[in-house]
Amino acid sequence: MRPEAIVEFAESLARISASGGGPKALAAQLARATGGGVLLEDAQWHHVTAAGTNGVPPSARAVAENGAAGRVLQVRCGDAHVGWLSLFGADDGDGPELLLRLAAAAIGTELGRDATRRLHASSFWDALLAGSFSDATAARQEAAAHGITLAAQYCVVVLEAEAPDAGAPPPGLSELKALATEAFRAGAGDLGMCEREQLLFAIVPAARAVDASNARTAATLLPRSAARRKTPLRISGGVGTLEAPAELARSAATAQAALTIARRAFGSGRVVAYDELGAYPLLYEGADGARLRSFAAGVLAPLRAYDQKHQTELERTLKIYFAVGQNIKTASERLNVHRQTIFYRLRQIGEITSRSLEAPHDQLTFRMAIAIDDLHA
């Protein structure tokens, strides 16, 4: 390879780095210059990016460990091993080897910068979760200093992964983080990630009500997503309340409470939202009179609003239904309506409140709400 071509390649890498192209663009430039396929993996052989179409395998681990066809080189940033860069299908000779080394050096620098940025960002999210900022303005100023765009509201999702086999060591959080990053695609605002012991805190932007609903849905589907990918993880978790950035300590606390309640009430392998746990948070955390009344009013409000608008008796039907031991015949006699009317009203109650009268935990929520309302009426 001509010395001029090597210099031109080195200059192209410098231009890409200066313009903020990053490791993906550098790998693509290596593929163009060599006509080969390029694969970049992290230090644990997890896929980062690929470029070119010339025989790129899912991983280059076999090249490094078993001498399979291809070239593979450690990517380093100083003394730290940060990845693997591999080249496949390029011409023989020293030229592609030299370009591989130049690209690996440039990518190592970029990965080192990325790691530094992630470390700084992680420290900001940690501080936000700890409630270290006095108000929203202080939080936004610190976020801007780290190049982070804050959303108007966030909800915290706490995730925990278990190995599928009892007695196996706890898995690392890298696969869990990859699943969470894909599930919680950032919208209006940056997605935050923090690690505390064996827990992953995903700080999900939710500027609108639909964003919060989507985040809850994505979180509850994570165990299924892991199963579909055949990932050897059993995921449990909790979704916290929706809060402003400066109040995220509360969202984190409610997310952890939801995780604990879900494990104790339903077992592992589920992700549940704090707002959908009904009476369980009251029993787990304890509650004063004001919170009990607020809980009861929140549970019964949809029925009262519907009754007032349509001149129906859904709330009264529900109370009598429980008072007579869920006996349809007796309830129909007490209300002086046909039995089918009771069935119809119970279906309405489930639809309006988004709760199931067949589910024990929803029954508990209704019964507690009715008992509290009777006591404080």
PDB file of C-alpha atoms in Angstrom, residues 119-294:
ATOM      1  CA  LEU A 119     -19.399   8.318  33.769  1.00  0.00           C
ATOM      2  CA  HIS A 120     -20.116  12.032  34.073  1.00  0.00           C
ATOM      3  CA  ALA A 121     -23.736  11.523  32.971  1.00  0.00           C
ATOM      4  CA  SER A 122     -24.147   8.671  35.451  1.00  0.00           C
ATOM      5  CA  SER A 123     -22.945  10.884  38.287  1.00  0.00           C
ATOM      6  CA  PHE A 124     -25.556  13.495  37.300  1.00  0.00           C
ATOM      7  CA  TRP A 125     -28.398  10.936  37.267  1.00  0.00           C
ATOM      8  CA  ASP A 126     -27.190   9.559  40.602  1.00  0.00           C
ATOM      9  CA  ALA A 127     -27.347  13.040  42.089  1.00  0.00           C
ATOM     10  CA  LEU A 128     -30.819  13.575  40.621  1.00  0.00           C
ATOM     11  CA  LEU A 129     -32.118  10.338  42.132  1.00  0.00           C
ATOM     12  CA  ALA A 130     -30.601  11.271  45.491  1.00  0.00           C
ATOM     13  CA  GLY A 131     -32.544  14.553  45.531  1.00  0.00           C
ATOM     14  CA  SER A 132     -29.363  16.628  45.546  1.00  0.00           C
ATOM     15  CA  PHE A 133     -30.799  19.587  43.627  1.00  0.00           C
ATOM     16  CA  SER A 134     -32.723  22.299  45.428  1.00  0.00           C
ATOM     17  CA  ASP A 135     -35.049  23.106  42.530  1.00  0.00           C
ATOM     18  CA  ALA A 136     -35.730  22.462  38.845  1.00  0.00           C
ATOM     19  CA  THR A 137     -33.506  25.333  37.683  1.00  0.00           C
ATOM     20  CA  ALA A 138     -30.445  23.933  39.469  1.00  0.00           C
ATOM     21  CA  ALA A 139     -31.116  20.489  37.988  1.00  0.00           C
ATOM     22  CA  ARG A 140     -31.431  21.866  34.449  1.00  0.00           C
ATOM     23  CA  GLN A 141     -28.270  23.929  34.747  1.00  0.00           C
ATOM     24  CA  GLU A 142     -26.266  20.921  35.898  1.00  0.00           C
ATOM     25  CA  ALA A 143     -27.805  18.761  33.141  1.00  0.00           C
ATOM     26  CA  ALA A 144     -26.828  21.323  30.509  1.00  0.00           C
ATOM     27  CA  ALA A 145     -23.257  21.299  31.811  1.00  0.00           C
ATOM     28  CA  HIS A 146     -23.172  17.531  31.055  1.00  0.00           C
ATOM     29  CA  GLY A 147     -24.829  17.897  27.651  1.00  0.00           C
ATOM     30  CA  ILE A 148     -28.060  16.283  28.918  1.00  0.00           C
ATOM     31  CA  THR A 149     -31.518  17.426  27.807  1.00  0.00           C
ATOM     32  CA  LEU A 150     -34.041  17.059  30.613  1.00  0.00           C
ATOM     33  CA  ALA A 151     -37.692  16.252  29.969  1.00  0.00           C
ATOM     34  CA  ALA A 152     -40.448  17.981  31.916  1.00  0.00           C
ATOM     35  CA  GLN A 153     -41.271  14.740  33.751  1.00  0.00           C
ATOM     36  CA  TYR A 154     -39.743  11.317  34.292  1.00  0.00           C
ATOM     37  CA  CYS A 155     -40.648   7.989  35.795  1.00  0.00           C
ATOM     38  CA  VAL A 156     -38.026   5.712  37.290  1.00  0.00           C
ATOM     39  CA  VAL A 157     -38.004   2.008  36.430  1.00  0.00           C
ATOM     40  CA  VAL A 158     -35.989  -0.212  38.786  1.00  0.00           C
ATOM     41  CA  LEU A 159     -34.917  -3.540  37.283  1.00  0.00           C
ATOM     42  CA  GLU A 160     -33.264  -6.594  38.769  1.00  0.00           C
ATOM     43  CA  ALA A 161     -32.019  -9.641  36.870  1.00  0.00           C
ATOM     44  CA  GLU A 162     -31.597 -13.137  38.251  1.00  0.00           C
ATOM     45  CA  ALA A 163     -29.774 -16.081  36.760  1.00  0.00           C
ATOM     46  CA  PRO A 164     -32.259 -18.760  35.604  1.00  0.00           C
ATOM     47  CA  ASP A 165     -30.594 -21.453  37.707  1.00  0.00           C
ATOM     48  CA  ALA A 166     -30.713 -21.308  41.495  1.00  0.00           C
ATOM     49  CA  GLY A 167     -27.281 -20.995  43.039  1.00  0.00           C
ATOM     50  CA  ALA A 168     -25.706 -19.424  39.951  1.00  0.00           C
ATOM     51  CA  PRO A 169     -23.885 -16.109  40.459  1.00  0.00           C
ATOM     52  CA  PRO A 170     -25.963 -12.978  39.758  1.00  0.00           C
ATOM     53  CA  PRO A 171     -25.649 -11.869  36.124  1.00  0.00           C
ATOM     54  CA  GLY A 172     -24.025  -8.605  35.114  1.00  0.00           C
ATOM     55  CA  LEU A 173     -26.178  -5.651  34.154  1.00  0.00           C
ATOM     56  CA  SER A 174     -24.872  -5.173  30.598  1.00  0.00           C
ATOM     57  CA  GLU A 175     -27.560  -7.327  28.940  1.00  0.00           C
ATOM     58  CA  LEU A 176     -30.268  -5.840  31.139  1.00  0.00           C
ATOM     59  CA  LYS A 177     -29.067  -2.343  30.239  1.00  0.00           C
ATOM     60  CA  ALA A 178     -29.153  -3.183  26.518  1.00  0.00           C
ATOM     61  CA  LEU A 179     -32.742  -4.459  26.830  1.00  0.00           C
ATOM     62  CA  ALA A 180     -33.812  -1.376  28.793  1.00  0.00           C
ATOM     63  CA  THR A 181     -32.133   1.023  26.354  1.00  0.00           C
ATOM     64  CA  GLU A 182     -34.019  -0.562  23.467  1.00  0.00           C
ATOM     65  CA  ALA A 183     -37.325  -0.671  25.350  1.00  0.00           C
ATOM     66  CA  PHE A 184     -37.253   2.922  26.613  1.00  0.00           C
ATOM     67  CA  ARG A 185     -36.391   4.824  23.470  1.00  0.00           C
ATOM     68  CA  ALA A 186     -35.872   8.421  24.537  1.00  0.00           C
ATOM     69  CA  GLY A 187     -38.416  10.952  23.303  1.00  0.00           C
ATOM     70  CA  ALA A 188     -38.448  14.579  24.411  1.00  0.00           C
ATOM     71  CA  GLY A 189     -35.505  14.328  26.786  1.00  0.00           C
ATOM     72  CA  ASP A 190     -32.557  12.053  27.449  1.00  0.00           C
ATOM     73  CA  LEU A 191     -32.845   8.588  28.967  1.00  0.00           C
ATOM     74  CA  GLY A 192     -30.810   8.142  32.157  1.00  0.00           C
ATOM     75  CA  MET A 193     -29.221   4.974  33.539  1.00  0.00           C
ATOM     76  CA  CYS A 194     -27.727   4.304  36.976  1.00  0.00           C
ATOM     77  CA  GLU A 195     -26.458   1.170  38.668  1.00  0.00           C
ATOM     78  CA  ARG A 196     -26.712   0.555  42.400  1.00  0.00           C
ATOM     79  CA  GLU A 197     -25.456  -2.796  43.596  1.00  0.00           C
ATOM     80  CA  GLN A 198     -27.391  -5.323  41.473  1.00  0.00           C
ATOM     81  CA  LEU A 199     -30.186  -2.896  40.512  1.00  0.00           C
ATOM     82  CA  LEU A 200     -30.505  -0.926  37.288  1.00  0.00           C
ATOM     83  CA  PHE A 201     -32.345   2.404  37.490  1.00  0.00           C
ATOM     84  CA  ALA A 202     -33.761   3.531  34.139  1.00  0.00           C
ATOM     85  CA  ILE A 203     -34.857   7.178  34.265  1.00  0.00           C
ATOM     86  CA  VAL A 204     -37.405   7.374  31.478  1.00  0.00           C
ATOM     87  CA  PRO A 205     -38.568  10.714  29.987  1.00  0.00           C
ATOM     88  CA  ALA A 206     -42.367  11.044  30.017  1.00  0.00           C
ATOM     89  CA  ALA A 207     -43.346  14.588  29.149  1.00  0.00           C
ATOM     90  CA  ARG A 208     -46.908  13.538  28.213  1.00  0.00           C
ATOM     91  CA  ALA A 209     -49.393  11.145  29.794  1.00  0.00           C
ATOM     92  CA  VAL A 210     -49.066   8.837  26.774  1.00  0.00           C
ATOM     93  CA  ASP A 211     -45.283   8.710  27.287  1.00  0.00           C
ATOM     94  CA  ALA A 212     -45.768   7.561  30.882  1.00  0.00           C
ATOM     95  CA  SER A 213     -48.278   4.928  29.743  1.00  0.00           C
ATOM     96  CA  ASN A 214     -45.871   3.695  27.058  1.00  0.00           C
ATOM     97  CA  ALA A 215     -43.031   3.514  29.588  1.00  0.00           C
ATOM     98  CA  ARG A 216     -45.160   1.422  31.967  1.00  0.00           C
ATOM     99  CA  THR A 217     -46.171  -0.909  29.144  1.00  0.00           C
ATOM    100  CA  ALA A 218     -42.595  -1.282  27.886  1.00  0.00           C
ATOM    101  CA  ALA A 219     -41.380  -2.028  31.413  1.00  0.00           C
ATOM    102  CA  THR A 220     -44.000  -4.697  32.097  1.00  0.00           C
ATOM    103  CA  LEU A 221     -43.137  -6.390  28.776  1.00  0.00           C
ATOM    104  CA  LEU A 222     -39.398  -6.617  29.529  1.00  0.00           C
ATOM    105  CA  PRO A 223     -39.563 -10.169  30.978  1.00  0.00           C
ATOM    106  CA  ARG A 224     -41.269 -11.333  27.762  1.00  0.00           C
ATOM    107  CA  SER A 225     -38.748  -9.478  25.616  1.00  0.00           C
ATOM    108  CA  ALA A 226     -35.911 -11.256  27.404  1.00  0.00           C
ATOM    109  CA  ALA A 227     -37.645 -14.615  26.892  1.00  0.00           C
ATOM    110  CA  ARG A 228     -38.179 -13.974  23.171  1.00  0.00           C
ATOM    111  CA  ARG A 229     -34.496 -13.199  22.774  1.00  0.00           C
ATOM    112  CA  LYS A 230     -33.637 -16.338  24.734  1.00  0.00           C
ATOM    113  CA  THR A 231     -31.653 -14.145  27.098  1.00  0.00           C
ATOM    114  CA  PRO A 232     -30.789 -16.132  30.258  1.00  0.00           C
ATOM    115  CA  LEU A 233     -32.259 -13.493  32.549  1.00  0.00           C
ATOM    116  CA  ARG A 234     -35.254 -13.547  34.874  1.00  0.00           C
ATOM    117  CA  ILE A 235     -36.269  -9.904  35.159  1.00  0.00           C
ATOM    118  CA  SER A 236     -38.199  -8.347  38.032  1.00  0.00           C
ATOM    119  CA  GLY A 237     -38.907  -4.672  38.463  1.00  0.00           C
ATOM    120  CA  GLY A 238     -41.021  -1.757  39.569  1.00  0.00           C
ATOM    121  CA  VAL A 239     -42.210   1.416  37.831  1.00  0.00           C
ATOM    122  CA  GLY A 240     -42.296   4.547  39.955  1.00  0.00           C
ATOM    123  CA  THR A 241     -44.603   7.550  39.945  1.00  0.00           C
ATOM    124  CA  LEU A 242     -44.384  10.349  37.388  1.00  0.00           C
ATOM    125  CA  GLU A 243     -42.356  13.245  38.781  1.00  0.00           C
ATOM    126  CA  ALA A 244     -40.547  16.448  37.803  1.00  0.00           C
ATOM    127  CA  PRO A 245     -36.739  16.048  37.515  1.00  0.00           C
ATOM    128  CA  ALA A 246     -36.012  17.649  40.885  1.00  0.00           C
ATOM    129  CA  GLU A 247     -38.503  15.233  42.568  1.00  0.00           C
ATOM    130  CA  LEU A 248     -37.153  11.993  41.098  1.00  0.00           C
ATOM    131  CA  ALA A 249     -36.117  10.701  44.520  1.00  0.00           C
ATOM    132  CA  ARG A 250     -39.821   9.979  45.130  1.00  0.00           C
ATOM    133  CA  SER A 251     -40.169   8.160  41.805  1.00  0.00           C
ATOM    134  CA  ALA A 252     -37.129   6.028  42.665  1.00  0.00           C
ATOM    135  CA  ALA A 253     -38.535   5.231  46.116  1.00  0.00           C
ATOM    136  CA  THR A 254     -41.923   4.187  44.735  1.00  0.00           C
ATOM    137  CA  ALA A 255     -40.243   2.105  42.010  1.00  0.00           C
ATOM    138  CA  GLN A 256     -38.223   0.219  44.621  1.00  0.00           C
ATOM    139  CA  ALA A 257     -41.362  -0.254  46.729  1.00  0.00           C
ATOM    140  CA  ALA A 258     -43.162  -1.646  43.669  1.00  0.00           C
ATOM    141  CA  LEU A 259     -40.283  -4.072  43.045  1.00  0.00           C
ATOM    142  CA  THR A 260     -40.386  -5.297  46.662  1.00  0.00           C
ATOM    143  CA  ILE A 261     -44.177  -5.609  46.708  1.00  0.00           C
ATOM    144  CA  ALA A 262     -44.210  -7.461  43.381  1.00  0.00           C
ATOM    145  CA  ARG A 263     -41.637  -9.962  44.591  1.00  0.00           C
ATOM    146  CA  ARG A 264     -43.489 -10.642  47.850  1.00  0.00           C
ATOM    147  CA  ALA A 265     -47.017 -10.663  46.463  1.00  0.00           C
ATOM    148  CA  PHE A 266     -46.543 -12.201  43.013  1.00  0.00           C
ATOM    149  CA  GLY A 267     -43.066 -13.769  42.974  1.00  0.00           C
ATOM    150  CA  SER A 268     -40.110 -12.922  40.736  1.00  0.00           C
ATOM    151  CA  GLY A 269     -40.196 -12.469  36.980  1.00  0.00           C
ATOM    152  CA  ARG A 270     -42.691  -9.577  36.857  1.00  0.00           C
ATOM    153  CA  VAL A 271     -42.407  -5.815  36.437  1.00  0.00           C
ATOM    154  CA  VAL A 272     -45.298  -3.877  38.009  1.00  0.00           C
ATOM    155  CA  ALA A 273     -46.214  -0.203  38.282  1.00  0.00           C
ATOM    156  CA  TYR A 274     -46.610   1.384  41.702  1.00  0.00           C
ATOM    157  CA  ASP A 275     -49.773   3.218  40.602  1.00  0.00           C
ATOM    158  CA  GLU A 276     -51.387  -0.083  39.602  1.00  0.00           C
ATOM    159  CA  LEU A 277     -50.732  -1.959  42.857  1.00  0.00           C
ATOM    160  CA  GLY A 278     -53.950  -0.782  44.472  1.00  0.00           C
ATOM    161  CA  ALA A 279     -54.023  -1.402  48.217  1.00  0.00           C
ATOM    162  CA  TYR A 280     -50.622  -3.073  48.473  1.00  0.00           C
ATOM    163  CA  PRO A 281     -48.582   0.138  48.919  1.00  0.00           C
ATOM    164  CA  LEU A 282     -50.860   1.145  51.809  1.00  0.00           C
ATOM    165  CA  LEU A 283     -50.262  -2.180  53.528  1.00  0.00           C
ATOM    166  CA  TYR A 284     -46.534  -2.212  52.805  1.00  0.00           C
ATOM    167  CA  GLU A 285     -45.699   1.391  53.690  1.00  0.00           C
ATOM    168  CA  GLY A 286     -48.396   2.224  56.236  1.00  0.00           C
ATOM    169  CA  ALA A 287     -50.653   5.219  55.694  1.00  0.00           C
ATOM    170  CA  ASP A 288     -52.227   8.050  57.685  1.00  0.00           C
ATOM    171  CA  GLY A 289     -55.882   9.017  57.508  1.00  0.00           C
ATOM    172  CA  ALA A 290     -55.412  11.568  54.755  1.00  0.00           C
ATOM    173  CA  ARG A 291     -53.668   9.092  52.492  1.00  0.00           C
ATOM    174  CA  LEU A 292     -56.292   6.415  53.182  1.00  0.00           C
ATOM    175  CA  ARG A 293     -59.099   8.818  52.237  1.00  0.00           C
ATOM    176  CA  SER A 294     -57.228   9.871  49.111  1.00  0.00           C
TER     177      SER A 294
END
